[in-house]
XYZ file of N, CA and C in Angstrom:
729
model
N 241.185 38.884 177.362
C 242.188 38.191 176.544
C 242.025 38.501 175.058
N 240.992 38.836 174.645
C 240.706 38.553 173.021
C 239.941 40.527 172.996
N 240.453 41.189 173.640
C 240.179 42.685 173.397
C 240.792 43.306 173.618
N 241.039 44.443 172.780
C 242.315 45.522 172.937
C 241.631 47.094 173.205
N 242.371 48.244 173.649
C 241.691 49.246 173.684
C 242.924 50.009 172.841
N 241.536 51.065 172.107
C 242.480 51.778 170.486
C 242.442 53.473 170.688
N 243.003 53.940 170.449
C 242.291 55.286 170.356
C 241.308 55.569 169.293
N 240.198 56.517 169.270
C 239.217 56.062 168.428
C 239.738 56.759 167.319
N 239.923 58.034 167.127
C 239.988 58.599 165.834
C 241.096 57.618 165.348
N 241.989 57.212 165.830
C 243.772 56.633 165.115
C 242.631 55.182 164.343
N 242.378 54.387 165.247
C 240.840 53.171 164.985
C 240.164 53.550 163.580
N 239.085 54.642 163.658
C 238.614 54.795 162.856
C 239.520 55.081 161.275
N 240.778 56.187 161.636
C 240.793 56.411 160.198
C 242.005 55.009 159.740
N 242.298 54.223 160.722
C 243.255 52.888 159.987
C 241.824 51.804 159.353
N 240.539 52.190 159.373
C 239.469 51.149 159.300
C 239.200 51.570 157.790
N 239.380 53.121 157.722
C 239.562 53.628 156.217
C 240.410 53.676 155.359
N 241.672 53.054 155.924
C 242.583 53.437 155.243
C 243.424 53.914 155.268
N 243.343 54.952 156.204
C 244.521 55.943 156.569
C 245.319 55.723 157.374
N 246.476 55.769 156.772
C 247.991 55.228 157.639
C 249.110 56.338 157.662
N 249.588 56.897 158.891
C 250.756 57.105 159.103
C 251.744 56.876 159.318
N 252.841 56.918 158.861
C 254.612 56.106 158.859
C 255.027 55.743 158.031
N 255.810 54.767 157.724
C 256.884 54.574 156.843
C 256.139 53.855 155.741
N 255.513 52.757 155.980
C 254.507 52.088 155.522
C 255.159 50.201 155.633
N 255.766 49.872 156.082
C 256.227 48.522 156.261
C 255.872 47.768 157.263
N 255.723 46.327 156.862
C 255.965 45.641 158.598
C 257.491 44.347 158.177
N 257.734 44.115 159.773
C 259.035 44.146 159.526
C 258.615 42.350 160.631
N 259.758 41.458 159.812
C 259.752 40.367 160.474
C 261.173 39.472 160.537
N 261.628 38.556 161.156
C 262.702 37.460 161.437
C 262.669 36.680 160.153
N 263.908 36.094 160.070
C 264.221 35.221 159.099
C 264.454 34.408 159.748
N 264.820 33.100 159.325
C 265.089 31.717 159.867
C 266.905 31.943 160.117
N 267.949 32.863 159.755
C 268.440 33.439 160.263
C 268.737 34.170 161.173
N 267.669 34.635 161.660
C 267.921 35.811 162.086
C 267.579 37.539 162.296
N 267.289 37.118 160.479
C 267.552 38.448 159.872
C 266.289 39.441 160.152
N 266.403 40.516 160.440
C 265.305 41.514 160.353
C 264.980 41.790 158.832
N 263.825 41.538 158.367
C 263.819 41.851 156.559
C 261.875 42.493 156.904
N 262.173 43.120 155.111
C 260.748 44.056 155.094
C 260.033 42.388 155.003
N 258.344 42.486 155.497
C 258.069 41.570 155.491
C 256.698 41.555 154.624
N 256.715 42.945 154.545
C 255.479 43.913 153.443
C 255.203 45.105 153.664
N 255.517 45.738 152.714
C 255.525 47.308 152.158
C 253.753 47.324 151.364
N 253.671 48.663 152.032
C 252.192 49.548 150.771
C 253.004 49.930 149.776
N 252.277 50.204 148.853
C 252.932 50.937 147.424
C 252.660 52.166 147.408
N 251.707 53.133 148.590
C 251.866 53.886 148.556
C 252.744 54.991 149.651
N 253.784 53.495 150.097
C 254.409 54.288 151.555
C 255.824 54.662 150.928
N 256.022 56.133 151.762
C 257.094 56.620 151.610
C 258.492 55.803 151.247
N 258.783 54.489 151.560
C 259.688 53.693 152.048
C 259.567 53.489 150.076
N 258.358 52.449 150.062
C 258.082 52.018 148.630
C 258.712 52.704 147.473
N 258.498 54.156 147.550
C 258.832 55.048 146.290
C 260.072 55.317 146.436
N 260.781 55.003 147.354
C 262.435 55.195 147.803
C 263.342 53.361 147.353
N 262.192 53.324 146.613
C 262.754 51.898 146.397
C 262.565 50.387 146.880
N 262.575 50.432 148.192
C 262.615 49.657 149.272
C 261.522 48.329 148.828
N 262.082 47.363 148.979
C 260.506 46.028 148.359
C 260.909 45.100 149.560
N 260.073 44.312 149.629
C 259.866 43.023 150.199
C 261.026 41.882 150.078
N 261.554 41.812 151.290
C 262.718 40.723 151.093
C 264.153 41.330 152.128
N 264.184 42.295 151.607
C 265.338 43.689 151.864
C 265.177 43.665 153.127
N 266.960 43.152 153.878
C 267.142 43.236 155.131
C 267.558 44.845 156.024
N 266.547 44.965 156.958
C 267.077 46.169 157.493
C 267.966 45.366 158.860
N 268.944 46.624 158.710
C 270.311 45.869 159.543
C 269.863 47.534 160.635
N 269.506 48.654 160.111
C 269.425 49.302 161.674
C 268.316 50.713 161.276
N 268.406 50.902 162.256
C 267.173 52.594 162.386
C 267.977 53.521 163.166
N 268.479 54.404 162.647
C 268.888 55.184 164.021
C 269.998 55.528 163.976
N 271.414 54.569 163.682
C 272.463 53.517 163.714
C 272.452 52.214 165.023
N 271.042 52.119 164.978
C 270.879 51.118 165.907
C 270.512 49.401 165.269
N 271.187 48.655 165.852
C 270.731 47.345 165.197
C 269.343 46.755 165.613
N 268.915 46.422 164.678
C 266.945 45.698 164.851
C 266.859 44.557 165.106
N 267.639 43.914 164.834
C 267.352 42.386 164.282
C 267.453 42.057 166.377
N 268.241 42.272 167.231
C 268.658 41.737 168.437
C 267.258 42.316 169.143
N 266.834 43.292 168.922
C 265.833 44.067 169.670
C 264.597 43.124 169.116
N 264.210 42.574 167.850
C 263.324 41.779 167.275
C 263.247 40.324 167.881
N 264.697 40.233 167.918
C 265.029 38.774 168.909
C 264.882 38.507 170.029
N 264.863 39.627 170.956
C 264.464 39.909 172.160
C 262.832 40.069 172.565
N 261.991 40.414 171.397
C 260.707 40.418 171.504
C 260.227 41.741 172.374
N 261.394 42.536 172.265
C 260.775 44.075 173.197
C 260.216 45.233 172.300
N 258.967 44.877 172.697
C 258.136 45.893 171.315
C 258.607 47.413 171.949
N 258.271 47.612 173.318
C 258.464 48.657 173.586
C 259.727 49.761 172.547
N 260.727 48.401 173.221
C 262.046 48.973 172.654
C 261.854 49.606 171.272
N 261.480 48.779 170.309
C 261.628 48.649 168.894
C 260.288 50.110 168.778
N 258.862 50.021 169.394
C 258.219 51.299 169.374
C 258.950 52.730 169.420
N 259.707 52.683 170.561
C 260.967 53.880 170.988
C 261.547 53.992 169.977
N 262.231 52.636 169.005
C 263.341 53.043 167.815
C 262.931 53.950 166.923
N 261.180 53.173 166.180
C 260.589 54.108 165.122
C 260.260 55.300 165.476
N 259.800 55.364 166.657
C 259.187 57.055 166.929
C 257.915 56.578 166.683
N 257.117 58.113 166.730
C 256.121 58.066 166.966
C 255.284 58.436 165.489
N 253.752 58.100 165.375
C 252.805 58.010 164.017
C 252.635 59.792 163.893
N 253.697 60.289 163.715
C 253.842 61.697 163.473
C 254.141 62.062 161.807
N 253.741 62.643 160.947
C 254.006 63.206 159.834
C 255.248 63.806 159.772
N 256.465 63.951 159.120
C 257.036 64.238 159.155
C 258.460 63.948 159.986
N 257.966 62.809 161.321
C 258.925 62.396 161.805
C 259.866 61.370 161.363
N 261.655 62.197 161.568
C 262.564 61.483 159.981
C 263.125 60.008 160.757
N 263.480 58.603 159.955
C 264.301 57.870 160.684
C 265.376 58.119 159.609
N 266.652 57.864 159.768
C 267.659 56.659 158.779
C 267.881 55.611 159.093
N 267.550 54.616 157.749
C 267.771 53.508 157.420
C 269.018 53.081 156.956
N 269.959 51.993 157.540
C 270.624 51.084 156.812
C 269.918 49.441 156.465
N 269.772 49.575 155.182
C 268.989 48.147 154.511
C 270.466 47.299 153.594
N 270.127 46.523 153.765
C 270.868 45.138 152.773
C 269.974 44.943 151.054
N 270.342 44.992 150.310
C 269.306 44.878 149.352
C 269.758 43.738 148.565
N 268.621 42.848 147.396
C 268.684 41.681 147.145
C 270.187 40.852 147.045
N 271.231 42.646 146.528
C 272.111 42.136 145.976
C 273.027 42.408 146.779
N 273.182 41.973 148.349
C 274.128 42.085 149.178
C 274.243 43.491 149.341
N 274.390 44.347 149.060
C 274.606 45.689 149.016
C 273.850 46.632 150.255
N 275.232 47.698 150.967
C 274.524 48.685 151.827
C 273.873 49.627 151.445
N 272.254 50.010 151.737
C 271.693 50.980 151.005
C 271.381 51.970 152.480
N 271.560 53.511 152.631
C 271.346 54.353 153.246
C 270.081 55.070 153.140
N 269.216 54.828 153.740
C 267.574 55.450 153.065
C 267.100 56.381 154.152
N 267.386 57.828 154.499
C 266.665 58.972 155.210
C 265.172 59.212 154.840
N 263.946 58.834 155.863
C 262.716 58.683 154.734
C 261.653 59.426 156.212
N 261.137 60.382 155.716
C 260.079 60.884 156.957
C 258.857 60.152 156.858
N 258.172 60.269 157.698
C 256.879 59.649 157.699
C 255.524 60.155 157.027
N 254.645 59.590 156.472
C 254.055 60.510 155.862
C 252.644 60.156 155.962
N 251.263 60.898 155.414
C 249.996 60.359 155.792
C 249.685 59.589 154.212
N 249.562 58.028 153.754
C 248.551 57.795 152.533
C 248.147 56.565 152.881
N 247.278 56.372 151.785
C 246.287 55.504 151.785
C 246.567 54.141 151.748
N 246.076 52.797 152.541
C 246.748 51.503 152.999
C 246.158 50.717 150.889
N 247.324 50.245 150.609
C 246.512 49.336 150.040
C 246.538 47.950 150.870
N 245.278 47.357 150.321
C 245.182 45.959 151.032
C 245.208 44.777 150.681
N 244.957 44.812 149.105
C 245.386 44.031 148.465
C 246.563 44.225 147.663
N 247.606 43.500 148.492
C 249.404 43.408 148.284
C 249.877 43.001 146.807
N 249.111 41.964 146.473
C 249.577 41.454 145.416
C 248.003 40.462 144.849
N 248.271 40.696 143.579
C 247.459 39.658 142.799
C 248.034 39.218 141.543
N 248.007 38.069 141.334
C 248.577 37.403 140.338
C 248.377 36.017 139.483
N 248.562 35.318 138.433
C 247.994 33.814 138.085
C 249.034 33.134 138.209
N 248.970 31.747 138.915
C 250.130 31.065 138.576
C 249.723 29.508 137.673
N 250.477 29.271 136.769
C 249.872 27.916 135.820
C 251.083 26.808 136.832
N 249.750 25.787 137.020
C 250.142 24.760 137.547
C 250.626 23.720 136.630
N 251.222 22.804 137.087
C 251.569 21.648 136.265
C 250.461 20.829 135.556
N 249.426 20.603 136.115
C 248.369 20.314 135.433
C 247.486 21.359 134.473
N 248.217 22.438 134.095
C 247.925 23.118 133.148
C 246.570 23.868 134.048
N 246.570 23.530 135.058
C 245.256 24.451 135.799
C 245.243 25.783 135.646
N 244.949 26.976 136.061
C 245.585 28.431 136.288
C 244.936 28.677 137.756
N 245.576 28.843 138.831
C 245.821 29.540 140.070
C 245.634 30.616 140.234
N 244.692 31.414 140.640
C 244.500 32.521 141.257
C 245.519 32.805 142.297
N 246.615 33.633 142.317
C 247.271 33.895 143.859
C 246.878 35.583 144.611
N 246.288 35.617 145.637
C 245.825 36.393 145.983
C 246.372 37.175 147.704
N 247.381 37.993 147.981
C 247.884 38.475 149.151
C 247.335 39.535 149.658
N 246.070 39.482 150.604
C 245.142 40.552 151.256
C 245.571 40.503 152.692
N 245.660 41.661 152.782
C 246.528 42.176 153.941
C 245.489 42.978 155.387
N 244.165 43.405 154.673
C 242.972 43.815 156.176
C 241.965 43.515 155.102
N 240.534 43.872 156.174
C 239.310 43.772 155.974
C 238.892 45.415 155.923
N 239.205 46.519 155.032
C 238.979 47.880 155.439
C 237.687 48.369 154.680
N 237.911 49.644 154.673
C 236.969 50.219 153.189
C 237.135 50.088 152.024
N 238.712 50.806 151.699
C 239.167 50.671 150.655
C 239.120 49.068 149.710
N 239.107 48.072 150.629
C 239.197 46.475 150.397
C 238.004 46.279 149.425
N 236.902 46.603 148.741
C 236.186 46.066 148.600
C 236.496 46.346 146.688
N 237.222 47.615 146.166
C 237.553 47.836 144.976
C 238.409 47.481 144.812
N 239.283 47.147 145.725
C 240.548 45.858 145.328
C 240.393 44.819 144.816
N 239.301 44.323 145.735
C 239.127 43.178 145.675
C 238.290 43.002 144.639
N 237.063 43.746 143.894
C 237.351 43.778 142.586
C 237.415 43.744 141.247
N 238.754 44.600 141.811
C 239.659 44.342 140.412
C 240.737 43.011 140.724
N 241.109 42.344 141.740
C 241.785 41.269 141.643
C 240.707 39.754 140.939
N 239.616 39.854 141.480
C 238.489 38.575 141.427
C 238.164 39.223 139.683
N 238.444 40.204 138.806
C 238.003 40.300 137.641
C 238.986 40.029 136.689
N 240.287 39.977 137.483
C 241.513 39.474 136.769
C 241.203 37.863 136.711
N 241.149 37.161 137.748
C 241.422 35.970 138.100
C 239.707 35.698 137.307
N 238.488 36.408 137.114
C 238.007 35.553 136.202
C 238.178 35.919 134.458
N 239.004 36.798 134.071
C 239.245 36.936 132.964
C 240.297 35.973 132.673
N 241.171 35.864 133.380
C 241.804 35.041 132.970
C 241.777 32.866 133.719
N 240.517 33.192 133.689
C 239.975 31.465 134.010
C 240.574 30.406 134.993
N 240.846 31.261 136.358
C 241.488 30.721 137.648
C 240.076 29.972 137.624
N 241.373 28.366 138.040
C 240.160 27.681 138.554
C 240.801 27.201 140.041
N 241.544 27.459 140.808
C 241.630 27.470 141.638
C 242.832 28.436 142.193
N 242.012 28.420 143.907
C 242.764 30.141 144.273
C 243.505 30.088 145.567
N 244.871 30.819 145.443
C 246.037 30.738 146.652
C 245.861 31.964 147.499
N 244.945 32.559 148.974
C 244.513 33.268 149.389
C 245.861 33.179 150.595
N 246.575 34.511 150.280
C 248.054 34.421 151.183
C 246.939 35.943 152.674
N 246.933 35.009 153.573
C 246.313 35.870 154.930
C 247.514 35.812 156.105
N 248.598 35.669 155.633
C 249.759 35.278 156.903
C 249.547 37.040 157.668
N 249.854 37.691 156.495
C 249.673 38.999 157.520
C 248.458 39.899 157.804
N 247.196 39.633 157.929
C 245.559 40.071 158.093
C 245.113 39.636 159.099
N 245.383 40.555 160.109
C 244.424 40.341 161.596
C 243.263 40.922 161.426
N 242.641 41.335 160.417
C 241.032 40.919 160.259
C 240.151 42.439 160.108
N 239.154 42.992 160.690
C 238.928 44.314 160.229
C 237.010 44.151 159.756
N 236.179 44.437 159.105
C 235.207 44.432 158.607
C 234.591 42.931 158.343
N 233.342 42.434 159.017
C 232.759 41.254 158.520
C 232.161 41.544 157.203
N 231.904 42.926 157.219
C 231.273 42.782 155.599
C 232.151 42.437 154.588
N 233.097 42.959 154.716
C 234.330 42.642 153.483
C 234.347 41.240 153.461
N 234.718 40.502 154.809
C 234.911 39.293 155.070
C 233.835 38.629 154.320
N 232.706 39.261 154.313
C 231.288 38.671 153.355
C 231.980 38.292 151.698
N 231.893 39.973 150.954
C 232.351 40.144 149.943
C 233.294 39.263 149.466
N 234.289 38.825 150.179
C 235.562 37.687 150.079
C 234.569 36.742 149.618
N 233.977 36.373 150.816
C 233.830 34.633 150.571
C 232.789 34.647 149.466
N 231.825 35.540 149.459
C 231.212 35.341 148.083
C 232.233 35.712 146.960
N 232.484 36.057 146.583
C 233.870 36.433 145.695
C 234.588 34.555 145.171
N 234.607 34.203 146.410
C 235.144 32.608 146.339
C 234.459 31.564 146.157
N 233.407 31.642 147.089
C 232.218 30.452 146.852
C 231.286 30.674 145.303
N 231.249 31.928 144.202
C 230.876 31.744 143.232
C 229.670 32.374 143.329
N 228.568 32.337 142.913
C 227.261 32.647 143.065
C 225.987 31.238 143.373
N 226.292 30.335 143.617
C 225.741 29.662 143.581
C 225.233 29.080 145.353
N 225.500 29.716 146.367
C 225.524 29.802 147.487
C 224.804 31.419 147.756
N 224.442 32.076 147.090
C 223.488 33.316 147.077
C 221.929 33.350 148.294
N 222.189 34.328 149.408
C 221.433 34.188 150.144
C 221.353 33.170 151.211
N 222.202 32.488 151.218
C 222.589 31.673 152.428
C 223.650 31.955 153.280
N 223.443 31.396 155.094
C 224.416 32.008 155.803
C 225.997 31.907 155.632
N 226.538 32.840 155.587
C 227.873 33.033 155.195
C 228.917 33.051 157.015
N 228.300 33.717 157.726
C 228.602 34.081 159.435
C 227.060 34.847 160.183
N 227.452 34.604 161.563
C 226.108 35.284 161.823
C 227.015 35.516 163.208
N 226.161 36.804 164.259
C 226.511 37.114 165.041
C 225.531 36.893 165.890
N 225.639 36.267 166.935
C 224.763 36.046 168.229
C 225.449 36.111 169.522
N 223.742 37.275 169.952
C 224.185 37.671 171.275
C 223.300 36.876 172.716
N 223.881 37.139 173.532
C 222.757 36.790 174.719
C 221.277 37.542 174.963
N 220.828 36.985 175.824
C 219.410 37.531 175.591
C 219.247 38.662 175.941
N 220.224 39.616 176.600
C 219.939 41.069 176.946
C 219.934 41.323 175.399
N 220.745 40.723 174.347
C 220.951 41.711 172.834
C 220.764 41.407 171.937
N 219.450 40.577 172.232
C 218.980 39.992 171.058
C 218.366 40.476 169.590
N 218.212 41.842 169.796
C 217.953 42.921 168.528
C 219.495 43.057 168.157
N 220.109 42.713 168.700
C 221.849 42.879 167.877
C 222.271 41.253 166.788
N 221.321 40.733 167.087
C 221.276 39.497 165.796
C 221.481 39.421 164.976
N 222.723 39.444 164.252
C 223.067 39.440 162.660
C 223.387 38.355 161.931
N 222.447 37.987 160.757
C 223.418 37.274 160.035
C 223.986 37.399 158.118
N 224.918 37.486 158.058
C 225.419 37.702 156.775
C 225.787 36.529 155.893
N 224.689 36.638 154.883
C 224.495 35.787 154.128
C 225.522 36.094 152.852
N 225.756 34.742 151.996
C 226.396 34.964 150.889
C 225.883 36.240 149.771
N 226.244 36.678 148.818
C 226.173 37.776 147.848
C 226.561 37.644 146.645
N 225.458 38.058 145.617
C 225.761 38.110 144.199
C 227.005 39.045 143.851
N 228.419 38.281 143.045
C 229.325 39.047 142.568
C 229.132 38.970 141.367
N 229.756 40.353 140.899
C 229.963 40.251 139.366
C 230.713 39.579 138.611
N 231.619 38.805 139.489
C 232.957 37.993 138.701
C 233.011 36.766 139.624
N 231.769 36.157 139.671
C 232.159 34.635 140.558
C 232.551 33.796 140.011
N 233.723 33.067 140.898
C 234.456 31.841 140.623
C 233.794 30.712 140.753
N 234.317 29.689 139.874
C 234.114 28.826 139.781
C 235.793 27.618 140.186
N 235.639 27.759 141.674
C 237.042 26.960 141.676
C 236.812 25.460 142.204
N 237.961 24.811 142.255
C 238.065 23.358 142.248
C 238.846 22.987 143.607
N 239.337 24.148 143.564
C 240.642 24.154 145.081
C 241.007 25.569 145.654
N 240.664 25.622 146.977
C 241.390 26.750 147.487
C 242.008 26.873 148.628
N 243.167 27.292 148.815
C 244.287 27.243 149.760
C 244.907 28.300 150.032
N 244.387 28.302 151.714
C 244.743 29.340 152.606
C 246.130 29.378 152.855
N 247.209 30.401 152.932
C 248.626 30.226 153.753
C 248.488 31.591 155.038
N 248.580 30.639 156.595
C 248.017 31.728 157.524
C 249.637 31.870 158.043
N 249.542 32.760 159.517
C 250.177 32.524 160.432
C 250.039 32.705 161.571
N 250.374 33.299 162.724
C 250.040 33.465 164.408
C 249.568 34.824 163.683
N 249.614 35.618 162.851
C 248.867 36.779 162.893
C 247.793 36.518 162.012
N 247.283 35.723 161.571
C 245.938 35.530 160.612
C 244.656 35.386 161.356
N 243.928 36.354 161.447
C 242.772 36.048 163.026
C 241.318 36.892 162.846
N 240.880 36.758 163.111
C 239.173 37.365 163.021
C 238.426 37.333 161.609
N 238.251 38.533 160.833
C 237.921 38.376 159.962
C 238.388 37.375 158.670
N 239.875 37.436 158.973
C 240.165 36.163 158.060
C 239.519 34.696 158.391
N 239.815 34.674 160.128
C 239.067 33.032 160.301
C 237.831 32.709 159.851
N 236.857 34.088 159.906
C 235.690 34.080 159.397
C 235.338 33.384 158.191
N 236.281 33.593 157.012
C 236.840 33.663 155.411
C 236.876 32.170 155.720
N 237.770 31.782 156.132
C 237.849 30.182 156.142
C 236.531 29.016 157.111
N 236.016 29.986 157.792
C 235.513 28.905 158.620
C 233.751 28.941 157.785
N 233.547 30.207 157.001
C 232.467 30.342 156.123
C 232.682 29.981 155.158
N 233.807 29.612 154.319
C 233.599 28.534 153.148
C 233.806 27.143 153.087
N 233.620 26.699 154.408
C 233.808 25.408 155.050
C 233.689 24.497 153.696
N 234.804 23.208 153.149
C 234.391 22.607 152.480
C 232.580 22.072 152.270
């Protein structure tokens, strides 16, 4: 129930980073609507314009949104094609401003970013908010992450909005790096997660303790926004900074 089988090389190089296709994932609206639900900045789609929000109405000249509604991955797998370089779709998208946009875009090989967005938001109590949208647990994740935690302490977040709706999880070490990143330095050397096995594997015993960052917070409040896809390494994130 809780294991999947991957191909290894495709496994390994998405653990680094490396992504083939358009670069989007695509989700329902409370409408209906098929819309981007998050773009890389370095996917083909991105530099053609394309952002977050923007309803795709078809692939192909085929409509998405009924095939999305229907829940037939197969189907919708068949629409995009396959994680081939070079393999072309056309797009018809809706963009913010009502408008039909026509986007012919091949697929291409670059690098995932994973941290989507970082940003401050000032609260009404004059607080400042860290808002933070991390998207895996990879390699690349760990210089993201940062340069987002050096923003948010230059500019004196005292409490932080950690958006995991779309991060099914990836590396416990990163997952480490996070929560020390959050819990501050003052939790240094204590268990953060640990892995235990049965007694055939008991030399496989791990546990990962918190870690000195260069930019630890000092927050007052922090608030997760998950969803049915927020799972492993993220739960880790939350269930290791247990109030």
């Amino acid at each position: 129930r809780w294991s999947f089988v991957a191909d290894y090389e495709e496994f390994i190089n998405e653990m680094e980073g490396t992504f083939v296709g358009h670069g989007f994932r695509i989700g329902l609206d409370e409408e209906g609507n098929a819309r981007i639900a998050l773009i890389y900045k370095n996917a083909p789609l991105y530099s053609q314009g394309v952002r977050r929000g923007w309803i795709v109405k078809q692939i192909k000249d085929t409509d998405v949104a009924p095939i999305l509604l229907s829940g037939d991955g197969a189907a919708y797998s068949d629409l995009i094609g396959p994680a081939t370089v070079g393999y072309t779709n056309k797009f018809l998208f809706e963009n913010p401003d009502g408008l039909p946009v026509t986007i012919t875009s091949a697929k291409s090989t670059f690098t995932l970013n994973t941290v989507i967005l970082y940003d401050t938001i000032h609260l009404k109590n004059d607080k400042i908010a860290g808002h933070l949208v991390f998207e895996s647990f990879i390699e690349p994740s760990e210089d993201e992450l940062k340069t987002a935690f050096k923003y948010f302490h230059d500019n004196n977040a005292t409490e932080l909005i950690l958006d995991l709706r779309y991060n099914s999880g990836g590396y416990l070490d990163v997952a480490q790096t996070l929560a020390s990143y959050i819990t501050g330095n003052g939790f240094t050397g204590t268990a953060f997660a640990g892995m235990k096995y049965n007694d055939k594997c008991t030399f496989a015993d791990t546990t990962f303790n918190f870690t000195t960052t260069l930019y630890p917070m000092d927050l007052s409040r922090v608030v997760f926004i998950t969803s049915r896809l927020t799972a492993s390494a993220s739960e880790a994130v939350m269930n290791g900074v247990a109030p």
